[in-house]
Amino acid sequence: MPHSTSDTLSPSSVEPRKRPTGRRARQTAASCVTLAATAALLAGCGGDSAENTSAEKAASASPSKTMDGMGDMAMGDPSATPADKVPGAEVVKGAFALLDTRPPGMDDVTGTAWLAQGAQGTTVTVSLTGLKPGDSYMAHLHAQHCSAGNGGKHFQFEKGGATAPPNEVHLMFTADKSGMGMTTVNNTRKTGEDAVAIVVHPAEAQDNRIACADFDF
């Protein structure tokens, strides 16, 4: 059957789709910005190195506290049992000595580190004063003494493996208003006498090692 003229739409009878205006336009623009920001955040999650990625993730997830559900990935809990108080564990300690690589304003940093090994694995505690209040810091176990390249490379349970926990022991903490920082971390594996030192540095400048402590094995 032939169509009537009312059944056929001419190009001129079709209204063009209107662009959103006013509040609707603002909502659309906001959605686009949110999607773009999310994409940028996901794109930046790769990081430059495992160590830096580890530091950045910890800083964004409230340093000085354990990360729930991550076990050996935890980077510090100031309320945990300190290494020197772990029942039945063998404990060694070391006094921090300043390094020439320390950044300005770190001349008064002093402190102690303890390393305990027992049924729970390895527990490490650091306690320092003279830090910049409110700043975040990291510490790592090292495989060389402080006199050998300021501690040399990080201690690793599996040499050549991942440069992040649980294959390494990292601690992260924030200095309080008085410039004191303290935290404890546990790893279910024992270091033996291979982790001979510990080094602390600013969380955002890991090449600027502040101080190093040799353990008294």
mmCIF file of C-alpha atoms in Angstrom:
data_model
loop_
_atom_site.group_PDB
_atom_site.id
_atom_site.type_symbol
_atom_site.label_atom_id
_atom_site.label_comp_id
_atom_site.label_asym_id
_atom_site.label_seq_id
_atom_site.Cartn_x
_atom_site.Cartn_y
_atom_site.Cartn_z
ATOM 1 C CA MET A 1 0.000 0.000 0.000
ATOM 2 C CA PRO A 2 1.387 3.446 -0.715
ATOM 3 C CA HIS A 3 2.440 5.417 2.289
ATOM 4 C CA SER A 4 0.606 8.591 3.036
ATOM 5 C CA THR A 5 2.516 11.797 3.235
ATOM 6 C CA SER A 6 2.031 11.786 7.011
ATOM 7 C CA ASP A 7 4.001 8.497 7.302
ATOM 8 C CA THR A 8 7.061 9.861 5.559
ATOM 9 C CA LEU A 9 9.342 12.275 7.350
ATOM 10 C CA SER A 10 11.205 14.752 5.266
ATOM 11 C CA PRO A 11 14.710 15.866 6.394
ATOM 12 C CA SER A 12 13.317 19.243 7.270
ATOM 13 C CA SER A 13 10.739 17.693 9.596
ATOM 14 C CA VAL A 14 13.334 15.939 11.770
ATOM 15 C CA GLU A 15 14.487 18.127 14.639
ATOM 16 C CA PRO A 16 18.287 18.102 15.231
ATOM 17 C CA ARG A 17 19.425 16.637 18.576
ATOM 18 C CA LYS A 18 19.941 19.458 20.995
ATOM 19 C CA ARG A 19 23.215 19.778 22.849
ATOM 20 C CA PRO A 20 22.883 19.663 26.654
ATOM 21 C CA THR A 21 22.841 23.079 28.216
ATOM 22 C CA GLY A 22 22.879 24.506 31.698
ATOM 23 C CA ARG A 23 22.947 21.998 34.545
ATOM 24 C CA ARG A 24 22.910 19.002 32.195
ATOM 25 C CA ALA A 25 25.977 20.279 30.366
ATOM 26 C CA ARG A 26 27.837 20.806 33.615
ATOM 27 C CA GLN A 27 26.996 17.257 34.771
ATOM 28 C CA THR A 28 28.224 15.825 31.461
ATOM 29 C CA ALA A 29 31.489 17.775 31.692
ATOM 30 C CA ALA A 30 32.020 16.660 35.299
ATOM 31 C CA SER A 31 31.534 13.030 34.298
ATOM 32 C CA CYS A 32 34.134 13.381 31.558
ATOM 33 C CA VAL A 33 36.630 14.930 33.983
ATOM 34 C CA THR A 34 36.049 12.124 36.504
ATOM 35 C CA LEU A 35 36.607 9.446 33.858
ATOM 36 C CA ALA A 36 39.770 11.165 32.645
ATOM 37 C CA ALA A 37 41.149 11.443 36.179
ATOM 38 C CA THR A 38 40.431 7.788 36.862
ATOM 39 C CA ALA A 39 42.192 6.744 33.663
ATOM 40 C CA ALA A 40 45.218 8.856 34.556
ATOM 41 C CA LEU A 41 45.390 7.327 38.042
ATOM 42 C CA LEU A 42 45.258 3.792 36.665
ATOM 43 C CA ALA A 43 47.892 4.615 34.070
ATOM 44 C CA GLY A 44 50.230 5.849 36.811
ATOM 45 C CA CYS A 45 50.004 2.696 38.900
ATOM 46 C CA GLY A 46 52.907 1.070 37.073
ATOM 47 C CA GLY A 47 55.591 3.109 38.851
ATOM 48 C CA ASP A 48 59.242 3.421 37.941
ATOM 49 C CA SER A 49 60.599 0.752 40.256
ATOM 50 C CA ALA A 50 59.319 -1.803 42.713
ATOM 51 C CA GLU A 51 60.910 0.051 45.615
ATOM 52 C CA ASN A 52 59.425 3.408 44.698
ATOM 53 C CA THR A 53 56.033 1.845 43.982
ATOM 54 C CA SER A 54 56.104 0.210 47.382
ATOM 55 C CA ALA A 55 56.879 3.527 49.065
ATOM 56 C CA GLU A 56 54.209 5.421 47.166
ATOM 57 C CA LYS A 57 51.491 2.856 47.885
ATOM 58 C CA ALA A 58 52.345 2.850 51.535
ATOM 59 C CA ALA A 59 52.326 6.646 51.731
ATOM 60 C CA SER A 60 48.882 6.781 50.105
ATOM 61 C CA ALA A 61 47.583 4.121 52.485
ATOM 62 C CA SER A 62 48.433 5.884 55.735
ATOM 63 C CA PRO A 63 52.059 5.152 56.575
ATOM 64 C CA SER A 64 52.910 3.825 60.025
ATOM 65 C CA LYS A 65 50.092 1.276 59.899
ATOM 66 C CA THR A 66 49.856 -2.263 58.598
ATOM 67 C CA MET A 67 48.038 -2.820 55.350
ATOM 68 C CA ASP A 68 45.099 -5.097 56.068
ATOM 69 C CA GLY A 69 45.217 -8.530 54.509
ATOM 70 C CA MET A 70 48.702 -8.192 53.113
ATOM 71 C CA GLY A 71 50.614 -10.264 55.673
ATOM 72 C CA ASP A 72 54.334 -9.934 54.968
ATOM 73 C CA MET A 73 53.579 -6.941 52.743
ATOM 74 C CA ALA A 74 52.944 -4.878 55.893
ATOM 75 C CA MET A 75 55.383 -1.992 56.269
ATOM 76 C CA GLY A 76 54.992 -1.111 59.920
ATOM 77 C CA ASP A 77 52.736 -0.977 62.959
ATOM 78 C CA PRO A 78 53.841 1.260 65.848
ATOM 79 C CA SER A 79 51.475 -0.562 68.201
ATOM 80 C CA ALA A 80 52.922 -4.018 67.487
ATOM 81 C CA THR A 81 55.120 -5.832 70.004
ATOM 82 C CA PRO A 82 58.637 -4.363 69.599
ATOM 83 C CA ALA A 83 61.405 -6.688 68.480
ATOM 84 C CA ASP A 84 63.185 -6.462 71.832
ATOM 85 C CA LYS A 85 60.002 -7.620 73.603
ATOM 86 C CA VAL A 86 59.195 -10.679 71.459
ATOM 87 C CA PRO A 87 59.012 -13.694 73.811
ATOM 88 C CA GLY A 88 61.677 -16.344 73.280
ATOM 89 C CA ALA A 89 63.311 -14.589 70.341
ATOM 90 C CA GLU A 90 67.014 -13.982 69.773
ATOM 91 C CA VAL A 91 67.522 -10.236 69.581
ATOM 92 C CA VAL A 92 70.313 -8.098 68.184
ATOM 93 C CA LYS A 93 70.389 -4.311 68.106
ATOM 94 C CA GLY A 94 72.305 -1.476 66.538
ATOM 95 C CA ALA A 95 72.722 2.262 67.066
ATOM 96 C CA PHE A 96 72.097 4.551 64.108
ATOM 97 C CA ALA A 97 75.060 6.597 62.887
ATOM 98 C CA LEU A 98 74.655 9.587 60.575
ATOM 99 C CA LEU A 99 75.648 9.224 56.923
ATOM 100 C CA ASP A 100 77.205 11.848 54.654
ATOM 101 C CA THR A 101 74.320 11.373 52.213
ATOM 102 C CA ARG A 102 71.761 12.747 54.690
ATOM 103 C CA PRO A 103 69.708 15.751 53.524
ATOM 104 C CA PRO A 104 69.982 19.154 55.258
ATOM 105 C CA GLY A 105 68.386 19.412 58.689
ATOM 106 C CA MET A 106 69.112 15.812 59.683
ATOM 107 C CA ASP A 107 72.176 16.446 61.859
ATOM 108 C CA ASP A 108 70.399 15.609 65.110
ATOM 109 C CA VAL A 109 68.949 12.246 64.071
ATOM 110 C CA THR A 110 69.753 9.426 66.469
ATOM 111 C CA GLY A 111 68.133 6.145 67.379
ATOM 112 C CA THR A 112 68.238 2.380 67.716
ATOM 113 C CA ALA A 113 67.099 -0.632 65.695
ATOM 114 C CA TRP A 114 66.331 -4.141 66.961
ATOM 115 C CA LEU A 115 66.074 -7.378 64.996
ATOM 116 C CA ALA A 116 64.456 -10.402 66.626
ATOM 117 C CA GLN A 117 64.222 -13.944 65.267
ATOM 118 C CA GLY A 118 61.961 -16.561 66.753
ATOM 119 C CA ALA A 119 58.955 -18.735 66.119
ATOM 120 C CA GLN A 120 57.155 -15.845 64.427
ATOM 121 C CA GLY A 121 59.969 -15.263 61.921
ATOM 122 C CA THR A 122 61.804 -11.938 61.874
ATOM 123 C CA THR A 123 60.638 -8.823 63.695
ATOM 124 C CA VAL A 124 62.327 -5.462 63.171
ATOM 125 C CA THR A 125 61.787 -2.286 65.192
ATOM 126 C CA VAL A 126 63.232 1.178 64.599
ATOM 127 C CA SER A 127 63.045 4.158 66.957
ATOM 128 C CA LEU A 128 64.528 7.527 66.028
ATOM 129 C CA THR A 129 64.467 11.133 67.184
ATOM 130 C CA GLY A 130 65.591 14.348 65.499
ATOM 131 C CA LEU A 131 63.397 13.794 62.440
ATOM 132 C CA LYS A 132 61.259 16.461 60.775
ATOM 133 C CA PRO A 133 57.817 16.453 62.407
ATOM 134 C CA GLY A 134 55.106 15.152 60.109
ATOM 135 C CA ASP A 135 57.508 13.808 57.475
ATOM 136 C CA SER A 136 57.412 10.177 56.334
ATOM 137 C CA TYR A 137 60.460 7.919 56.418
ATOM 138 C CA MET A 138 61.432 4.452 55.255
ATOM 139 C CA ALA A 139 63.944 1.919 56.531
ATOM 140 C CA HIS A 140 65.241 -1.249 54.883
ATOM 141 C CA LEU A 141 67.344 -4.177 56.012
ATOM 142 C CA HIS A 142 70.677 -4.283 54.192
ATOM 143 C CA ALA A 143 73.070 -7.096 53.357
ATOM 144 C CA GLN A 144 76.288 -5.131 53.973
ATOM 145 C CA HIS A 145 77.655 -3.229 56.936
ATOM 146 C CA CYS A 146 77.336 0.534 57.131
ATOM 147 C CA SER A 147 81.019 0.950 56.319
ATOM 148 C CA ALA A 148 80.531 -0.842 52.984
ATOM 149 C CA GLY A 149 78.805 1.693 50.763
ATOM 150 C CA ASN A 150 76.457 2.881 53.494
ATOM 151 C CA GLY A 151 74.919 -0.561 53.760
ATOM 152 C CA GLY A 152 75.096 -1.463 50.082
ATOM 153 C CA LYS A 153 72.044 -3.135 48.586
ATOM 154 C CA HIS A 154 68.888 -4.222 50.354
ATOM 155 C CA PHE A 155 68.816 -7.586 52.069
ATOM 156 C CA GLN A 156 66.716 -10.081 50.107
ATOM 157 C CA PHE A 157 65.489 -13.502 51.155
ATOM 158 C CA GLU A 158 65.838 -14.585 47.521
ATOM 159 C CA LYS A 159 68.724 -12.698 45.920
ATOM 160 C CA GLY A 160 67.784 -11.182 42.608
ATOM 161 C CA GLY A 161 64.100 -11.520 43.420
ATOM 162 C CA ALA A 162 61.425 -8.909 43.964
ATOM 163 C CA THR A 163 62.594 -5.586 45.399
ATOM 164 C CA ALA A 164 59.568 -5.275 47.653
ATOM 165 C CA PRO A 165 58.085 -7.129 50.625
ATOM 166 C CA PRO A 166 57.861 -9.962 51.402
ATOM 167 C CA ASN A 167 61.204 -10.627 49.652
ATOM 168 C CA GLU A 168 62.640 -7.556 51.375
ATOM 169 C CA VAL A 169 61.931 -6.030 54.770
ATOM 170 C CA HIS A 170 60.662 -2.455 54.535
ATOM 171 C CA LEU A 171 59.470 -0.202 57.341
ATOM 172 C CA MET A 172 57.556 3.046 56.869
ATOM 173 C CA PHE A 173 56.623 5.554 59.544
ATOM 174 C CA THR A 174 55.793 9.198 60.171
ATOM 175 C CA ALA A 175 57.562 11.430 62.679
ATOM 176 C CA ASP A 176 55.344 12.893 65.381
ATOM 177 C CA LYS A 177 55.246 16.524 66.513
ATOM 178 C CA SER A 178 58.433 16.076 68.528
ATOM 179 C CA GLY A 179 60.347 14.550 65.590
ATOM 180 C CA MET A 180 60.218 11.015 66.987
ATOM 181 C CA GLY A 181 59.419 8.061 64.743
ATOM 182 C CA MET A 182 58.976 4.418 65.681
ATOM 183 C CA THR A 183 57.470 1.328 64.072
ATOM 184 C CA THR A 184 57.710 -2.457 63.987
ATOM 185 C CA VAL A 185 57.289 -4.929 61.140
ATOM 186 C CA ASN A 186 57.267 -8.712 60.989
ATOM 187 C CA ASN A 187 58.216 -11.167 58.247
ATOM 188 C CA THR A 188 57.404 -14.851 58.611
ATOM 189 C CA ARG A 189 60.870 -15.850 57.347
ATOM 190 C CA LYS A 190 64.126 -15.612 59.277
ATOM 191 C CA THR A 191 66.982 -13.480 57.996
ATOM 192 C CA GLY A 192 69.689 -15.419 59.857
ATOM 193 C CA GLU A 193 72.834 -13.305 60.021
ATOM 194 C CA ASP A 194 72.563 -12.133 56.418
ATOM 195 C CA ALA A 195 70.728 -8.895 57.205
ATOM 196 C CA VAL A 196 73.590 -7.125 58.967
ATOM 197 C CA ALA A 197 72.437 -3.507 58.849
ATOM 198 C CA ILE A 198 69.461 -1.215 58.473
ATOM 199 C CA VAL A 199 69.285 2.159 56.700
ATOM 200 C CA VAL A 200 66.723 4.947 57.083
ATOM 201 C CA HIS A 201 65.940 7.706 54.601
ATOM 202 C CA PRO A 202 63.132 10.123 53.674
ATOM 203 C CA ALA A 203 60.247 8.298 51.979
ATOM 204 C CA GLU A 204 60.311 10.693 49.023
ATOM 205 C CA ALA A 205 64.109 10.740 48.578
ATOM 206 C CA GLN A 206 65.444 7.224 48.913
ATOM 207 C CA ASP A 207 68.924 8.117 47.670
ATOM 208 C CA ASN A 208 69.395 10.509 50.599
ATOM 209 C CA ARG A 209 70.266 7.945 53.252
ATOM 210 C CA ILE A 210 70.089 9.580 56.657
ATOM 211 C CA ALA A 211 71.568 7.025 59.028
ATOM 212 C CA CYS A 212 72.682 3.403 59.198
ATOM 213 C CA ALA A 213 72.888 0.896 62.048
ATOM 214 C CA ASP A 214 74.947 -2.322 62.169
ATOM 215 C CA PHE A 215 73.400 -5.202 64.103
ATOM 216 C CA ASP A 216 75.580 -6.704 66.818
ATOM 217 C CA PHE A 217 75.576 -10.338 65.723
#
